[in-house]
Short mmCIF file of C-alpha atoms in Angstrom, two decimals:
data_model
loop_
_atom_site.label_atom_id
_atom_site.label_comp_id
_atom_site.label_asym_id
_atom_site.label_seq_id
_atom_site.Cartn_x
_atom_site.Cartn_y
_atom_site.Cartn_z
CA UNK X 1 6.59 50.00 33.94
CA UNK X 2 5.07 49.55 37.40
CA UNK X 3 5.97 50.64 40.01
CA UNK X 4 7.56 53.70 38.30
CA UNK X 5 4.62 54.57 36.03
CA UNK X 6 1.13 53.15 36.54
CA UNK X 7 -1.72 52.65 34.11
CA UNK X 8 -3.63 55.84 33.26
CA UNK X 9 -0.82 58.11 34.43
CA UNK X 10 -0.22 61.08 32.16
CA UNK X 11 3.42 61.83 31.43
CA UNK X 12 5.19 64.60 29.57
CA UNK X 13 7.34 63.34 26.71
CA UNK X 14 10.31 65.36 25.53
CA UNK X 15 11.38 65.16 21.86
CA UNK X 16 14.20 67.69 22.04
CA UNK X 17 16.86 66.45 24.47
CA UNK X 18 17.20 63.00 22.79
CA UNK X 19 18.05 64.89 19.61
CA UNK X 20 20.86 66.86 21.19
CA UNK X 21 22.40 64.66 23.87
CA UNK X 22 21.11 61.33 22.56
CA UNK X 23 19.53 58.51 24.49
CA UNK X 24 21.29 57.43 27.66
CA UNK X 25 21.10 54.19 29.58
CA UNK X 26 18.49 54.51 32.33
CA UNK X 27 16.22 56.91 30.43
CA UNK X 28 12.54 56.09 30.26
CA UNK X 29 11.45 56.39 26.64
CA UNK X 30 8.30 56.16 24.56
CA UNK X 31 8.92 53.98 21.54
CA UNK X 32 6.78 52.70 18.71
CA UNK X 33 5.95 49.07 19.32
CA UNK X 34 7.90 46.49 17.34
CA UNK X 35 5.12 43.92 17.51
CA UNK X 36 2.16 46.26 16.98
CA UNK X 37 3.11 48.99 14.45
CA UNK X 38 0.25 51.28 15.55
CA UNK X 39 1.00 51.09 19.27
CA UNK X 40 3.48 52.81 21.51
CA UNK X 41 5.34 51.35 24.46
CA UNK X 42 6.96 52.96 27.48
CA UNK X 43 10.16 51.25 28.65
CA UNK X 44 13.48 51.93 30.30
CA UNK X 45 16.68 51.90 28.20
CA UNK X 46 18.93 49.17 29.59
CA UNK X 47 21.55 48.98 26.88
CA UNK X 48 23.05 51.20 24.20
CA UNK X 49 24.80 50.10 20.97
CA UNK X 50 27.83 48.00 21.81
CA UNK X 51 26.72 47.19 25.37
CA UNK X 52 26.38 43.64 26.59
CA UNK X 53 23.02 42.89 28.16
CA UNK X 54 22.24 39.96 30.43
CA UNK X 55 19.21 37.97 29.40
CA UNK X 56 17.94 34.85 31.12
CA UNK X 57 20.81 32.56 30.25
CA UNK X 58 23.25 34.50 28.13
CA UNK X 59 24.80 37.81 27.11
CA UNK X 60 23.52 39.69 24.08
CA UNK X 61 25.46 42.44 22.33
CA UNK X 62 23.25 45.37 21.34
CA UNK X 63 23.86 46.01 17.59
CA UNK X 64 24.65 49.39 16.01
CA UNK X 65 21.72 51.80 15.96
CA UNK X 66 19.65 49.74 18.39
CA UNK X 67 18.79 49.98 22.09
CA UNK X 68 17.77 47.39 24.63
CA UNK X 69 14.44 48.25 26.30
CA UNK X 70 13.08 46.64 29.45
CA UNK X 71 10.10 47.38 31.63
CA UNK X 72 10.59 47.95 35.34
CA UNK X 73 8.02 45.26 36.11
CA UNK X 74 10.20 42.35 35.02
CA UNK X 75 7.61 39.67 35.65
CA UNK X 76 4.96 41.29 33.48
CA UNK X 77 6.58 43.11 30.61
CA UNK X 78 6.89 42.35 26.91
CA UNK X 79 10.15 43.97 25.97
CA UNK X 80 13.55 43.37 24.37
CA UNK X 81 13.80 40.08 26.26
CA UNK X 82 10.98 38.86 24.00
CA UNK X 83 11.60 40.67 20.71
CA UNK X 84 15.27 41.61 20.89
CA UNK X 85 16.95 44.99 20.41
CA UNK X 86 14.81 47.87 19.10
CA UNK X 87 15.97 50.27 16.33
CA UNK X 88 16.63 53.78 17.66
CA UNK X 89 14.50 55.20 14.83
CA UNK X 90 11.42 53.93 16.67
CA UNK X 91 12.07 56.01 19.80
CA UNK X 92 9.73 58.99 19.91
CA UNK X 93 10.95 60.77 23.00
CA UNK X 94 12.11 60.68 26.58
CA UNK X 95 9.62 60.66 29.43
CA UNK X 96 10.28 63.78 31.44
CA UNK X 97 7.78 63.93 34.27
CA UNK X 98 4.43 62.68 35.47
CA UNK X 99 1.77 65.40 35.31
CA UNK X 100 -1.32 63.40 36.29
CA UNK X 101 -2.40 62.57 38.97
CA UNK X 102 -1.16 65.91 40.31
CA UNK X 103 -0.52 64.54 43.80
CA UNK X 104 2.05 62.12 42.36
CA UNK X 105 3.86 64.69 40.22
CA UNK X 106 7.51 63.78 39.85
CA UNK X 107 10.43 64.29 37.49
CA UNK X 108 12.01 61.07 36.24
CA UNK X 109 15.77 61.06 36.24
CA UNK X 110 17.81 58.44 34.46
CA UNK X 111 18.46 56.05 37.30
CA UNK X 112 19.56 52.54 36.52
CA UNK X 113 17.23 51.17 39.21
CA UNK K 1 0.18 96.87 8.88
CA UNK K 2 1.90 94.74 6.26
CA UNK K 3 4.40 93.55 8.87
CA UNK K 4 1.61 92.36 11.14
CA UNK K 5 0.04 90.56 8.20
CA UNK K 6 3.35 88.88 7.41
CA UNK K 7 3.63 87.65 11.02
CA UNK K 8 0.04 86.41 10.82
CA UNK K 9 0.75 84.51 7.59
CA UNK K 10 3.80 82.87 9.13
CA UNK K 11 1.97 82.06 12.36
CA UNK K 12 -0.78 80.27 10.43
CA UNK K 13 1.39 78.87 7.65
CA UNK K 14 4.00 77.00 9.65
CA UNK K 15 1.57 74.81 11.64
CA UNK K 16 -0.43 74.07 8.50
CA UNK K 17 2.75 73.15 6.62
CA UNK K 18 3.97 70.86 9.41
CA UNK K 19 0.55 69.18 9.59
CA UNK K 20 0.50 68.53 5.84
CA UNK K 21 4.03 67.04 5.94
CA UNK K 22 3.00 64.93 8.94
CA UNK K 23 -0.36 63.68 7.71
CA UNK K 24 -0.49 63.87 3.91
CA UNK K 25 3.04 63.53 2.58
CA UNK K 26 5.95 65.32 1.00
CA UNK K 27 8.34 65.26 -1.94
CA UNK K 28 11.80 63.79 -1.48
CA UNK K 29 14.83 63.17 -3.66
CA UNK K 30 15.95 59.62 -4.33
CA UNK K 31 19.69 59.08 -3.96
CA UNK K 32 21.57 56.03 -5.08
CA UNK K 33 21.06 53.11 -7.38
CA UNK K 34 19.42 50.58 -5.09
CA UNK K 35 15.97 50.94 -6.71
CA UNK K 36 17.07 50.73 -10.36
CA UNK K 37 15.32 50.39 -12.77
CA UNK K 38 12.15 51.71 -11.06
CA UNK K 39 13.81 54.87 -9.68
CA UNK K 40 16.95 56.68 -10.87
CA UNK K 41 17.20 54.41 -13.95
CA UNK K 42 20.37 56.04 -15.25
CA UNK K 43 23.06 56.61 -12.65
CA UNK K 44 24.71 59.66 -14.18
CA UNK K 45 21.51 61.64 -14.88
CA UNK K 46 19.27 63.75 -12.65
CA UNK K 47 17.92 62.31 -9.44
CA UNK K 48 14.27 61.36 -9.34
CA UNK K 49 11.99 63.22 -6.94
CA UNK K 50 9.12 61.13 -5.58
CA UNK K 51 5.97 62.00 -3.69
CA UNK K 52 5.90 60.12 -0.39
CA UNK K 53 2.40 59.55 0.92
CA UNK K 54 2.13 58.97 4.66
CA UNK K 55 0.66 55.56 5.40
CA UNK K 56 0.15 53.22 8.33
CA UNK K 57 -0.71 50.03 6.44
CA UNK K 58 1.56 48.59 3.78
CA UNK K 59 1.10 45.78 1.28
CA UNK K 60 3.51 43.58 -0.64
CA UNK K 61 5.07 45.34 -3.60
CA UNK K 62 4.77 48.90 -2.27
CA UNK K 63 7.78 51.17 -2.62
CA UNK K 64 8.30 52.55 0.89
CA UNK K 65 10.43 55.09 2.71
CA UNK K 66 11.86 53.84 5.98
CA UNK K 67 14.35 54.68 8.69
CA UNK K 68 17.45 52.53 8.59
CA UNK K 69 17.54 50.19 11.61
CA UNK K 70 21.31 50.70 11.75
CA UNK K 71 21.28 54.49 11.81
CA UNK K 72 18.29 56.56 12.92
CA UNK K 73 19.30 59.55 10.79
CA UNK K 74 19.45 57.63 7.54
CA UNK K 75 16.37 57.15 5.36
CA UNK K 76 16.07 54.41 2.78
CA UNK K 77 13.68 53.70 -0.08
CA UNK K 78 12.94 50.04 -0.78
CA UNK K 79 10.22 47.64 -1.94
CA UNK K 80 8.20 45.55 0.52
CA UNK K 81 8.60 41.89 -0.46
CA UNK K 82 6.95 40.07 2.42
CA UNK K 83 4.79 40.85 5.44
CA UNK K 84 4.47 39.11 8.80
CA UNK K 85 3.94 35.36 8.57
CA UNK K 86 5.41 35.05 5.07
CA UNK K 87 8.44 32.91 4.28
CA UNK K 88 11.13 34.35 2.01
CA UNK K 89 14.31 32.94 0.57
CA UNK K 90 16.97 35.49 1.42
CA UNK K 91 19.74 36.32 -1.02
CA UNK K 92 22.71 37.03 1.24
CA UNK K 93 21.28 37.05 4.80
CA UNK K 94 22.76 34.62 7.34
CA UNK K 95 19.57 32.51 7.35
CA UNK K 96 18.77 31.12 3.89
CA UNK K 97 15.03 30.91 4.58
CA UNK K 98 13.38 33.49 6.84
CA UNK K 99 9.90 33.45 8.35
CA UNK K 100 8.88 37.04 9.05
CA UNK K 101 7.97 37.57 12.74
CA UNK K 102 4.90 39.47 13.94
CA UNK K 103 5.05 43.22 13.26
CA UNK K 104 7.93 42.93 10.82
CA UNK K 105 8.37 42.90 7.05
CA UNK K 106 11.03 42.09 4.47
CA UNK K 107 12.21 44.95 2.24
CA UNK K 108 14.55 44.78 -0.74
CA UNK K 109 15.87 47.14 -3.35
CA UNK K 110 15.07 46.27 -6.97
CA UNK K 111 18.79 46.36 -7.70
CA UNK K 112 19.57 43.61 -5.20
CA UNK K 113 23.32 43.53 -5.80
CA UNK K 114 23.68 47.21 -4.84
CA UNK K 115 21.22 47.65 -2.02
CA UNK K 116 21.32 47.95 1.74
CA UNK K 117 18.16 46.07 2.65
CA UNK K 118 16.74 43.15 4.61
CA UNK K 119 19.42 40.89 3.15
CA UNK K 120 21.75 42.82 5.46
CA UNK K 121 19.48 43.81 8.37
CA UNK K 122 17.05 40.91 8.46
CA UNK K 123 13.32 41.50 8.93
CA UNK K 124 12.50 45.15 9.69
CA UNK K 125 9.85 46.43 12.12
CA UNK K 126 6.87 47.83 10.20
CA UNK K 127 7.02 50.81 12.59
CA UNK K 128 10.25 51.87 10.81
CA UNK K 129 8.28 52.37 7.59
CA UNK K 130 6.93 55.90 7.22
CA UNK K 131 5.45 56.41 3.76
CA UNK K 132 4.84 54.91 0.33
CA UNK K 133 6.24 56.41 -2.85
CA UNK K 134 3.23 56.98 -5.08
CA UNK K 135 4.55 59.00 -8.03
CA UNK K 136 7.68 60.39 -9.61
CA UNK K 137 7.11 64.17 -9.77
CA UNK K 138 10.43 65.41 -11.18
CA UNK K 139 12.04 65.60 -13.76
CA UNK K 140 9.02 66.05 -16.10
CA UNK K 141 10.35 63.45 -18.55
CA UNK K 142 9.89 60.84 -15.81
CA UNK K 143 6.34 61.82 -14.74
CA UNK K 144 4.55 58.59 -13.79
CA UNK K 145 3.02 56.66 -10.92
CA UNK K 146 5.23 54.21 -9.07
CA UNK K 147 3.93 50.71 -9.78
CA UNK K 148 3.37 48.35 -6.85
CA UNK K 149 4.52 44.80 -7.64
CA UNK K 150 6.73 42.04 -6.30
CA UNK K 151 9.26 40.73 -8.84
CA UNK K 152 8.28 37.21 -9.94
CA UNK K 153 11.51 35.60 -8.72
CA UNK K 154 11.24 37.29 -5.29
CA UNK K 155 7.69 36.22 -4.42
CA UNK K 156 7.45 34.84 -0.86
CA UNK K 157 7.52 31.04 -0.74
CA UNK K 158 3.95 30.75 0.60
CA UNK K 159 2.68 32.48 -2.57
CA UNK K 160 4.68 30.20 -4.83
CA UNK K 161 3.04 27.14 -3.27
CA UNK K 162 -0.39 28.60 -3.97
CA UNK K 163 0.58 29.37 -7.56
CA UNK K 164 1.78 25.78 -8.06
CA UNK K 165 -1.56 24.25 -7.12
#
């Protein structure tokens, strides 16, 4: 997720707003990893169900109940471009703000960067 | 005095309750006929209640509770047929033979003709699985442990080869 979130940053994850207003494109989310069931990943939502997403050579339609996750660091990110759309049930929450290091405190808004 | 004690009981009880549900497990009702004959053997009768034990690692044959990949609010109960690296012959999926990718598994209901399972979704991320059903706790006439097995005709292909040797 560099350069938005760096290694060893501490972020605050919000479980409540995704429940009420749902996930929106551009949100940064924490999701359980599809490839490693014990691990979590932090990615940006690029596509919602029904959206068409551009991959390297083609368009992919995001199926019902899934989202398309991509890291901000395109060159070095294992994400939906590798393992395809991710079920929404795996999303644990939305990343709200960075709380550590204190000097870099910021609130993340859903920008489509 | 009693009011304060009541507040105290609630203040301690709720976190303990949530922790137990989160870490140990809970009892849930089984709806539908997809797991016949193991669960809900007779459609018209009472629903079975099963104890779902929270787990992180799953093996072939386990009866598991999982979130539907199609709808995050829907929970399903199915049997794990194959884990990552296995090869299964699907029943109605678009690919006739599926090799399960890393971090995924293949789940099927015992009543394959009436089940929303991997034959519809394809391989499912193991992270979607939340718990294993260990025992039927209600009604009393159905008290028993849930057996873990893969039906003979649904064994993954790589196990069949071994058996043939």
